[in-house]
Short mmCIF file of C-alpha atoms in Angstrom, two decimals:
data_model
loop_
_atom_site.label_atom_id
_atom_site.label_comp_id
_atom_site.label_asym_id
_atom_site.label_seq_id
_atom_site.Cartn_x
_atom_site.Cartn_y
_atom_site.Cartn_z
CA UNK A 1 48.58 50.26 15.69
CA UNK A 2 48.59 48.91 12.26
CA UNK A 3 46.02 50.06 9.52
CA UNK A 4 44.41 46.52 10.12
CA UNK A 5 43.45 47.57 13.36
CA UNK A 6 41.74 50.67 12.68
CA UNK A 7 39.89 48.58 9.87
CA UNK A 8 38.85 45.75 12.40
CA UNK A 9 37.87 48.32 14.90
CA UNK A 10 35.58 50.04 12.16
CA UNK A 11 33.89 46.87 11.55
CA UNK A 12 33.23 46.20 15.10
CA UNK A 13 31.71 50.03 14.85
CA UNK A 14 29.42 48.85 12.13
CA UNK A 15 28.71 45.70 13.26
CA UNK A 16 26.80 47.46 16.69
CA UNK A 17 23.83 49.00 16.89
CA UNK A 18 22.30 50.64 19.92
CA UNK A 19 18.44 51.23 19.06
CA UNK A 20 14.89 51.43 20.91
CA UNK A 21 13.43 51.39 18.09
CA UNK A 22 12.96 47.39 17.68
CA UNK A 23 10.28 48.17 20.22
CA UNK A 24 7.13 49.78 20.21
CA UNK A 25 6.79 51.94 23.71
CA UNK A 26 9.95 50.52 25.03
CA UNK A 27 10.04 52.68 27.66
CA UNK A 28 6.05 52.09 28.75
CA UNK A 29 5.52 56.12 27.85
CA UNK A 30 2.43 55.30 25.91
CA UNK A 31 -0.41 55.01 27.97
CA UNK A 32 -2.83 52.52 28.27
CA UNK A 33 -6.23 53.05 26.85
CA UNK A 34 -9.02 53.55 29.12
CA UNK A 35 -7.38 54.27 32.13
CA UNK A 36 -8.75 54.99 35.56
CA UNK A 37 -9.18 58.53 36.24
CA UNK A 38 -6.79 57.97 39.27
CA UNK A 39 -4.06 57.07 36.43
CA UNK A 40 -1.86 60.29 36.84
CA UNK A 41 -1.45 59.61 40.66
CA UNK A 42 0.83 56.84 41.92
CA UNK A 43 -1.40 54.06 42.10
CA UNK A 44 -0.83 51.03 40.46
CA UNK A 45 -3.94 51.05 37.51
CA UNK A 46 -4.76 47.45 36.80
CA UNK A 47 -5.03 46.66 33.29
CA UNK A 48 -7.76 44.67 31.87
CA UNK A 49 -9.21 42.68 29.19
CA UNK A 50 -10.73 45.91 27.57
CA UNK A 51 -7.82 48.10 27.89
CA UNK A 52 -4.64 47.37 25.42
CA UNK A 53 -1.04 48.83 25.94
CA UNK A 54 0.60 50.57 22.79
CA UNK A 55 3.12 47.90 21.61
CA UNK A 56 2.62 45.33 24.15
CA UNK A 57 0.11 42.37 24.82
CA UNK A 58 -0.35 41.02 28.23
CA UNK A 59 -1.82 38.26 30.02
CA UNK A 60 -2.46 37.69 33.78
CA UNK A 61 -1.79 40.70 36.49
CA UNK A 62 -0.24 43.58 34.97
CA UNK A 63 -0.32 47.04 36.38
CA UNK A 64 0.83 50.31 34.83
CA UNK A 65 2.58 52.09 37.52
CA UNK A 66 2.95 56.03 37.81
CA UNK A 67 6.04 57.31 40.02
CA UNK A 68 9.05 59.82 39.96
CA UNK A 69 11.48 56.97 41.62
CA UNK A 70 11.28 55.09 38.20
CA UNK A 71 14.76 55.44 36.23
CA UNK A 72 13.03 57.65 33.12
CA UNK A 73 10.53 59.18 36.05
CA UNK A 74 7.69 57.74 34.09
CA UNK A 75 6.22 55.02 33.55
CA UNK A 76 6.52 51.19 34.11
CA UNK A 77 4.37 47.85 34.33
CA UNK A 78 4.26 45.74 37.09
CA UNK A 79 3.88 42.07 36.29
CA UNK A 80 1.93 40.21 39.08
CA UNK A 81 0.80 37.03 39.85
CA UNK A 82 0.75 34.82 36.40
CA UNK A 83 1.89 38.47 34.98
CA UNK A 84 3.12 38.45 31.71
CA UNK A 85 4.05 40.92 28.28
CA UNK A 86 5.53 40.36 24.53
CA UNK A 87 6.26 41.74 22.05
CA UNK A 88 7.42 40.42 18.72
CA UNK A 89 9.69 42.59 16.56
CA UNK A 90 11.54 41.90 13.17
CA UNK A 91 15.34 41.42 12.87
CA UNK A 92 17.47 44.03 10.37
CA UNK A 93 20.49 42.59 8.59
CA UNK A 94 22.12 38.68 8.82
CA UNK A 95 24.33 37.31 11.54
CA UNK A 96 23.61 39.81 14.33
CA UNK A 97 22.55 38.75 17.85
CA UNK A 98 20.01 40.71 19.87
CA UNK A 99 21.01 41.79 23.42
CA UNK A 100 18.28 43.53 25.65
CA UNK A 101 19.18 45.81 28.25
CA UNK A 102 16.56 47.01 31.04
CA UNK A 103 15.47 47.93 34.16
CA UNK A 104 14.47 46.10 37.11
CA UNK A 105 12.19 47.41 39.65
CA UNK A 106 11.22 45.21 43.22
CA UNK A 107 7.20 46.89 43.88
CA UNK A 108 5.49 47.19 46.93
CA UNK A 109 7.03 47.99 49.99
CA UNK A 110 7.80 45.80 53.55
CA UNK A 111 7.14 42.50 51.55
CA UNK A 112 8.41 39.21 52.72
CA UNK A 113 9.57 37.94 49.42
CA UNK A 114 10.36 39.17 45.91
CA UNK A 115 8.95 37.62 42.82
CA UNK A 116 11.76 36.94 40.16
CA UNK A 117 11.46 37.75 36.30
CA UNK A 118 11.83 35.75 33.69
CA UNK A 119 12.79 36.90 30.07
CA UNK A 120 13.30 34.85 27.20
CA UNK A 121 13.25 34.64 23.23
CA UNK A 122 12.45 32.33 21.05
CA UNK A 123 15.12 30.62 22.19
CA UNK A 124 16.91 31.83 25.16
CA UNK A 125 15.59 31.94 28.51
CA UNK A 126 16.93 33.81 32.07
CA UNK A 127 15.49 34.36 35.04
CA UNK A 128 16.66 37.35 37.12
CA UNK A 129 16.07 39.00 40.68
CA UNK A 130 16.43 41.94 42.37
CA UNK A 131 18.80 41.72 45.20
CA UNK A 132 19.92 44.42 47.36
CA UNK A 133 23.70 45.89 47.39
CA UNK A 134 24.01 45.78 43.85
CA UNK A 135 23.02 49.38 43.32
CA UNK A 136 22.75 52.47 45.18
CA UNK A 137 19.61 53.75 43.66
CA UNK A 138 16.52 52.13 43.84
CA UNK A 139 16.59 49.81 40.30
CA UNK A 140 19.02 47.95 38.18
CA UNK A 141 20.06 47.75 34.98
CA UNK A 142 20.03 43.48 33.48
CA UNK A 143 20.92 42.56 30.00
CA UNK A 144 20.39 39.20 27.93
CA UNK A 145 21.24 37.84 25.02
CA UNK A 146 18.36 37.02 22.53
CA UNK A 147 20.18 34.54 20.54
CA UNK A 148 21.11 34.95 16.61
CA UNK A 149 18.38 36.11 13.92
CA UNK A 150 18.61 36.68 10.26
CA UNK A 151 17.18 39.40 7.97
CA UNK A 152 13.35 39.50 8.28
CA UNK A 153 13.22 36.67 10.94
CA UNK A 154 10.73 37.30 13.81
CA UNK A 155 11.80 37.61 17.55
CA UNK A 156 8.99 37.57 20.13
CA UNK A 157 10.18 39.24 23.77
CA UNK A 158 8.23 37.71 26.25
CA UNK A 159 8.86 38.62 30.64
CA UNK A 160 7.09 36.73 32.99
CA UNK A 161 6.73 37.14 36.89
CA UNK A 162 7.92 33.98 38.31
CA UNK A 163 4.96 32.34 40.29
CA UNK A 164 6.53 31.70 43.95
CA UNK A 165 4.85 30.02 47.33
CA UNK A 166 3.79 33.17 49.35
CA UNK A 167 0.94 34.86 50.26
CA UNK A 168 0.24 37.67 47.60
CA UNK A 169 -0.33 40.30 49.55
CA UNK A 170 3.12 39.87 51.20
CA UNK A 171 4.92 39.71 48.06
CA UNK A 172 7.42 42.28 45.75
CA UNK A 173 6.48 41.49 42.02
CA UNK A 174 8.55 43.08 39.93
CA UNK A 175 8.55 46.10 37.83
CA UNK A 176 10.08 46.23 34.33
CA UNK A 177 11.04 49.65 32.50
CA UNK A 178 12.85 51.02 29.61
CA UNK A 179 14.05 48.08 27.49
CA UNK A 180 16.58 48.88 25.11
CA UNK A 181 18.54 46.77 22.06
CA UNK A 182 21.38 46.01 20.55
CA UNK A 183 22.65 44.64 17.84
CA UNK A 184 26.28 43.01 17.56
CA UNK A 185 27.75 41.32 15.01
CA UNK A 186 28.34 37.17 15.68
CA UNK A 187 32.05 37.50 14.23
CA UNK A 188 34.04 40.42 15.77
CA UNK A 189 37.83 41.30 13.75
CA UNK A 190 40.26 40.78 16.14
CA UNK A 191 43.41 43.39 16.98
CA UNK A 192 46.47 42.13 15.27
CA UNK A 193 48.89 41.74 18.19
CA UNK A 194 45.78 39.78 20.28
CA UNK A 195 44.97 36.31 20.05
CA UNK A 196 41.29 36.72 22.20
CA UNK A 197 38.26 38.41 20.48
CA UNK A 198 36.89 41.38 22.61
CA UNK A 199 39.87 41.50 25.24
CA UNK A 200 38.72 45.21 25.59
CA UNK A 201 35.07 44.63 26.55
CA UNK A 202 34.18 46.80 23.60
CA UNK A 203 31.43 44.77 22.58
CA UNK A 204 28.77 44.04 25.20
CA UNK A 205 25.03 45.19 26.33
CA UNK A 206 24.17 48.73 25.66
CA UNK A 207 23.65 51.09 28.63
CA UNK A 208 20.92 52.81 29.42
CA UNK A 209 20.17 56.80 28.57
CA UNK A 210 19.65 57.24 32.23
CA UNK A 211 21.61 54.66 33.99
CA UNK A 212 25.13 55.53 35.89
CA UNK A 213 25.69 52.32 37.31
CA UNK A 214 26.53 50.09 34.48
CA UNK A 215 24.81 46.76 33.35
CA UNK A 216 24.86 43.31 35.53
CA UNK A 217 25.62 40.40 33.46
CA UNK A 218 24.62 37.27 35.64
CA UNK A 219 26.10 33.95 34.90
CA UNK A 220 26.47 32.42 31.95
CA UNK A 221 28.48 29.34 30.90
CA UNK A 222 28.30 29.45 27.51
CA UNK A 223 30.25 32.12 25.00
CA UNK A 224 27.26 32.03 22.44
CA UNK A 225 24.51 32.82 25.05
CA UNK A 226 26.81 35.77 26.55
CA UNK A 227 25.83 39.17 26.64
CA UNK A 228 29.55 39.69 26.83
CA UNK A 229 30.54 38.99 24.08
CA UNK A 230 33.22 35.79 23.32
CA UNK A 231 32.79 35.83 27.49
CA UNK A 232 31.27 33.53 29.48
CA UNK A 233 29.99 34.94 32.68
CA UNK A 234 31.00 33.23 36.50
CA UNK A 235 28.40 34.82 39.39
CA UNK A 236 27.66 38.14 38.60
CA UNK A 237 29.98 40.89 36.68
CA UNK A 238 29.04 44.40 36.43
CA UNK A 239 29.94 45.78 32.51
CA UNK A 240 30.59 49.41 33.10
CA UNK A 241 31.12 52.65 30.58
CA UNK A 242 33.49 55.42 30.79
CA UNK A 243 31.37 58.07 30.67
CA UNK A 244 30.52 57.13 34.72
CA UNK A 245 33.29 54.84 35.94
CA UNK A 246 37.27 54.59 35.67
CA UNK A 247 37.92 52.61 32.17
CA UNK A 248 41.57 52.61 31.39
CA UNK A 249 41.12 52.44 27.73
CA UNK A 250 38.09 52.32 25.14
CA UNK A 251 35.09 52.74 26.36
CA UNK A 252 33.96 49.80 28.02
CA UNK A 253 35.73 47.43 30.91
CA UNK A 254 34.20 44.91 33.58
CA UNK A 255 33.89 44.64 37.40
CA UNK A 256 33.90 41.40 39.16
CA UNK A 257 31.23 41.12 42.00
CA UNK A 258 31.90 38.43 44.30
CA UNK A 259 28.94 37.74 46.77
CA UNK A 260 28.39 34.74 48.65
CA UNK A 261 30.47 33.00 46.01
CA UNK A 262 33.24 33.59 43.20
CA UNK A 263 32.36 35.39 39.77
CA UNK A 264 34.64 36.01 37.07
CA UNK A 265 35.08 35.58 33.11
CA UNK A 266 36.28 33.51 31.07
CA UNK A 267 37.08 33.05 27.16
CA UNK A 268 39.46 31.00 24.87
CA UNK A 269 42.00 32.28 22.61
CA UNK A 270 42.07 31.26 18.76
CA UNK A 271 45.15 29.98 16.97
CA UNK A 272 47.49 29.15 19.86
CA UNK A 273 50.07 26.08 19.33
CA UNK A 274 50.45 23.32 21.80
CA UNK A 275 53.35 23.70 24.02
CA UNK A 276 54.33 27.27 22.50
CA UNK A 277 54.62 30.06 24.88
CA UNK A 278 52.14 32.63 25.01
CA UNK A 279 52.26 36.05 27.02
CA UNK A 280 48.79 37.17 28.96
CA UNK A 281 48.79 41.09 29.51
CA UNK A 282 46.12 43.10 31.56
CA UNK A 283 44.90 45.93 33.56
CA UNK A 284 43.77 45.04 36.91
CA UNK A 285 42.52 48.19 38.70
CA UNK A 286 39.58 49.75 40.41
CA UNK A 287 36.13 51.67 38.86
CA UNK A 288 36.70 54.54 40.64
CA UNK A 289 33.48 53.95 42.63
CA UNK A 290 34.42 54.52 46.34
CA UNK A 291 35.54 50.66 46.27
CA UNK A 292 38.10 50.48 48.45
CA UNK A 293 40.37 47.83 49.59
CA UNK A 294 42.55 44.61 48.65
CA UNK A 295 41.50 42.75 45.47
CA UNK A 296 42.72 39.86 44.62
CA UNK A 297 42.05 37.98 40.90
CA UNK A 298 43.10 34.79 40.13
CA UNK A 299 44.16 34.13 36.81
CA UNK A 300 44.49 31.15 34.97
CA UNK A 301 45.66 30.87 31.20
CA UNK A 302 46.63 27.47 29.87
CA UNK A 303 47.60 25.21 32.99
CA UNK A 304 49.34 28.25 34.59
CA UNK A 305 47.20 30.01 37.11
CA UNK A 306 48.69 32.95 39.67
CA UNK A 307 46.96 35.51 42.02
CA UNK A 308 47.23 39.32 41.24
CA UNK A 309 46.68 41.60 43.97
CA UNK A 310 45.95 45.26 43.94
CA UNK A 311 45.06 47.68 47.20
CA UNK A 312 42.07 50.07 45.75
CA UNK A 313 42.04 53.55 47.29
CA UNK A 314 38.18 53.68 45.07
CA UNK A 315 39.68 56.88 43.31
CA UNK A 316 40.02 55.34 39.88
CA UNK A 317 43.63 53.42 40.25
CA UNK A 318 45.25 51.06 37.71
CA UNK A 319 48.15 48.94 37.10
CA UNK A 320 48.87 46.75 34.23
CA UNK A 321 50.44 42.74 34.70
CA UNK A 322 50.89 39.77 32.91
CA UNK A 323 51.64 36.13 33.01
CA UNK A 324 53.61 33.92 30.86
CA UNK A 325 52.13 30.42 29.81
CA UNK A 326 52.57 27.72 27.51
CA UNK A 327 49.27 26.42 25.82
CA UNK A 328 47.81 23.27 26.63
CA UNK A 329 46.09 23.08 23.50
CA UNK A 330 45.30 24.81 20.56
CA UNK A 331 42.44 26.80 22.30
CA UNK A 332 43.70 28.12 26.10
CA UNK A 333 41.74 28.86 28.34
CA UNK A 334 41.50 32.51 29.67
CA UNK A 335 39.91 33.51 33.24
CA UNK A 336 39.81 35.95 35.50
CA UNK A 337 38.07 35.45 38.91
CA UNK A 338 37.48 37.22 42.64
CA UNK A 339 36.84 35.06 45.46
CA UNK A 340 36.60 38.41 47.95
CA UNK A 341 33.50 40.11 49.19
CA UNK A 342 34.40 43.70 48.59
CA UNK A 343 31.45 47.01 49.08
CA UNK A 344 31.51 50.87 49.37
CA UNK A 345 30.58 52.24 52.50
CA UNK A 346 26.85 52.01 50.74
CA UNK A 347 27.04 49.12 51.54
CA UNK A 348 26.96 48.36 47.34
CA UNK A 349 28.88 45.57 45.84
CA UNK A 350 32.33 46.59 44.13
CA UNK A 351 35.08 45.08 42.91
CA UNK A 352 38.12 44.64 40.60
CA UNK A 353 37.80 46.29 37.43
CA UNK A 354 39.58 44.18 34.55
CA UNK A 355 40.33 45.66 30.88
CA UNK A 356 42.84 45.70 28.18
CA UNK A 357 43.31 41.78 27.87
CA UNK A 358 45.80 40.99 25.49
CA UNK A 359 47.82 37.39 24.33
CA UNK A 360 50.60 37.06 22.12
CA UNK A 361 53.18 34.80 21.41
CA UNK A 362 56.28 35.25 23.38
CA UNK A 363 59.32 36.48 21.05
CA UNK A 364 56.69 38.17 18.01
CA UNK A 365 53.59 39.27 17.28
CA UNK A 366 50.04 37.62 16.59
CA UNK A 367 48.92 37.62 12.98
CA UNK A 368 45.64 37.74 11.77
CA UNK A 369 46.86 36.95 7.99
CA UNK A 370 44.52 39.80 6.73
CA UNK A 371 43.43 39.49 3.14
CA UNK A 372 41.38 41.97 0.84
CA UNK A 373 38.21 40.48 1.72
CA UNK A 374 38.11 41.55 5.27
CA UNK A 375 38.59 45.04 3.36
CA UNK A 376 35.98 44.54 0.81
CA UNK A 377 33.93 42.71 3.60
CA UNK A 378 34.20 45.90 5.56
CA UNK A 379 33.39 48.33 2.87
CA UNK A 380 30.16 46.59 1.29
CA UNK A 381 29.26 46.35 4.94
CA UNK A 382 29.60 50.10 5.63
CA UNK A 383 27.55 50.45 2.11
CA UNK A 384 24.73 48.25 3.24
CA UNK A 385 23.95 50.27 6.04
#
């Protein structure tokens, strides 16, 4: 490692935030105002036009819900039918983009269909679902990307139940708790000998305190609307941290989860020549999360593409591989995807786990052609905050 690298990797340090604090009662811990007496039992109590909710406003059906199965054993909100909440918080510093984590909750019990959630910011919009076999405990942890905000600039949070065709009474509307965000700068340094930005995953959604099953990341075709980021998003991935899965190095890596279709990522790399060879390294490996069995990851840089194979024990296995390719043009394309259905004997999705992606030129090494600004960039950076 050169001493550009440890002062790129301090600036993608400084450049991320984790923080609740953009939100007022992020975690729904604040109690309504005049609540039911019945509000410390599990019943759903249904908030009103006279009651208010520290932090949030609310139209339509929303319920504060009481129950140990929640992931903070708390507190949540329920949206129902037309069910909706915001919140509008300020951004801190220039050139950041805001990515929400949080938890997703189906209510009610024996229904025939689940109501989805949207979440959107001023400018960004998703729509997610619960589905079952993504998770072994009861909720799931989502993320999305905000968008970009200055210094100062508002950013109103809105989630909305998604109005479907079913009798109420028969439907799951879902429950939201503990929303988290995080801050990331919009230009990353890059790693001397590595042409991609964020081949190590560092940089993604935060986790949540009480969460051990990482963060989905649904799709997402564009790089600038990725949670992931510099990583668009094929299906569903599952970002996972090293504190409760195998990650071969830093602290971050990703796990492809291929359902009824194929999911996968996929990025470009900067400063590559047309018709110069290039050399794609990687770890392909498994999360050490009882996934066992054959994965197979195709992999396509440039116009060369190959299939990698690895047989997962689940115990935390690893191996690294690469592929040589000549670029097309002077941006290549980078992808990794699973076409195989692979699940525990929970009968929870699982998957390949892919980290460490590196490309540099065959016969040298990558150059970022550092100057003294980066430096001085760095430092007035680290003085700011």
């Amino acid at each position: 490692m050169t001493i550009w690298f440890h002062i790129i990797f301090l600036l993608l340090l400084v450049s991320s935030c984790v923080s609740s604090d953009f939100l007022e009662n992020s975690d729904f811990e604040s109690p309504p105002s005049n609540l039911s007496s019945n509000a410390s039992s599990s019943a759903l109590v249904l908030l009103d036009q006279n009651t208010t909710l520290p932090g949030w406003t609310f139209e339509g059906i929303v319920q504060y819900v009481t129950s140990p199965d929640l992931p903070d054993s708390g507190h949540a909100v329920q949206l129902g039918e037309d069910g909706k909440i915001n919140q509008t918080f300020i951004a801190r510093g220039d050139d950041l983009n805001y990515i929400l984590t949080f938890a997703l909750i189906p209510g009610g019990e024996n229904c025939s269909v689940s109501a989805d959630l949207s979440v959107s910011g001023p400018d960004s919009n998703s729509v997610f679902s619960y589905r079952q076999n993504y998770s072994k405990v009861s909720w799931q942890s989502y993320s999305h990307n905000l968008g970009k905000w200055g210094n100062g600039e508002p950013i109103n949070l809105v989630l909305e139940s998604q109005t479907i065709d079913s009798e109420s009474n028969s439907t799951c509307w879902p429950i939201v708790d503990t929303l988290l965000i995080k801050t990331v700068g919009v230009t990353l340094g890059q790693d001397s000998g590595n042409l991609l930005t964020n081949g190590g995953f560092e940089s993604g959604p935060g986790f949540l305190p009480n969460s051990t099953e990482g963060v989905l990341i649904d799709a997402v075709p564009s790089l600038i609307q990725s949670a992931l980021t510099q990583w668009s998003v094929i299906g569903t991935v599952r970002y996972i941290d090293s504190d409760h899965f195998h990650v071969p190095e830093g602290k971050a890596a990703i796990e492809i989860l291929a359902d009824t279709a194929p999911s996968g990522i996929q990025t470009a790399t900067r400063d590559t020549s047309e018709g110069s060879r290039y050399n794609l390294t990687f770890t392909l490996g498994d999360a050490n999360d009882a996934c066992i069995g054959q994965f197979v990851v195709n992999v396509q840089a440039g116009s060369a593409a190959q299939n990698f194979t690895l047989q997962s024990n689940g115990t935390g296995s690893g191996e690294k591989f690469g592929l040589v390719f000549v670029a097309d043009k002077a941006a290549a394309q980078i992808s990794f995807t699973s076409y195989s259905v692979t699940m525990t004997k929970e009968d929870v999705l699982c998957g390949p786990m892919i980290d460490g992606v590196i490309v540099h030129p065959l016969g040298g090494t990558a150059s970022l052609k550092p100057t003294w600004l980066l430096l001085i960039f760095a430092l007035l950076y680290v003085a700011v905050l």
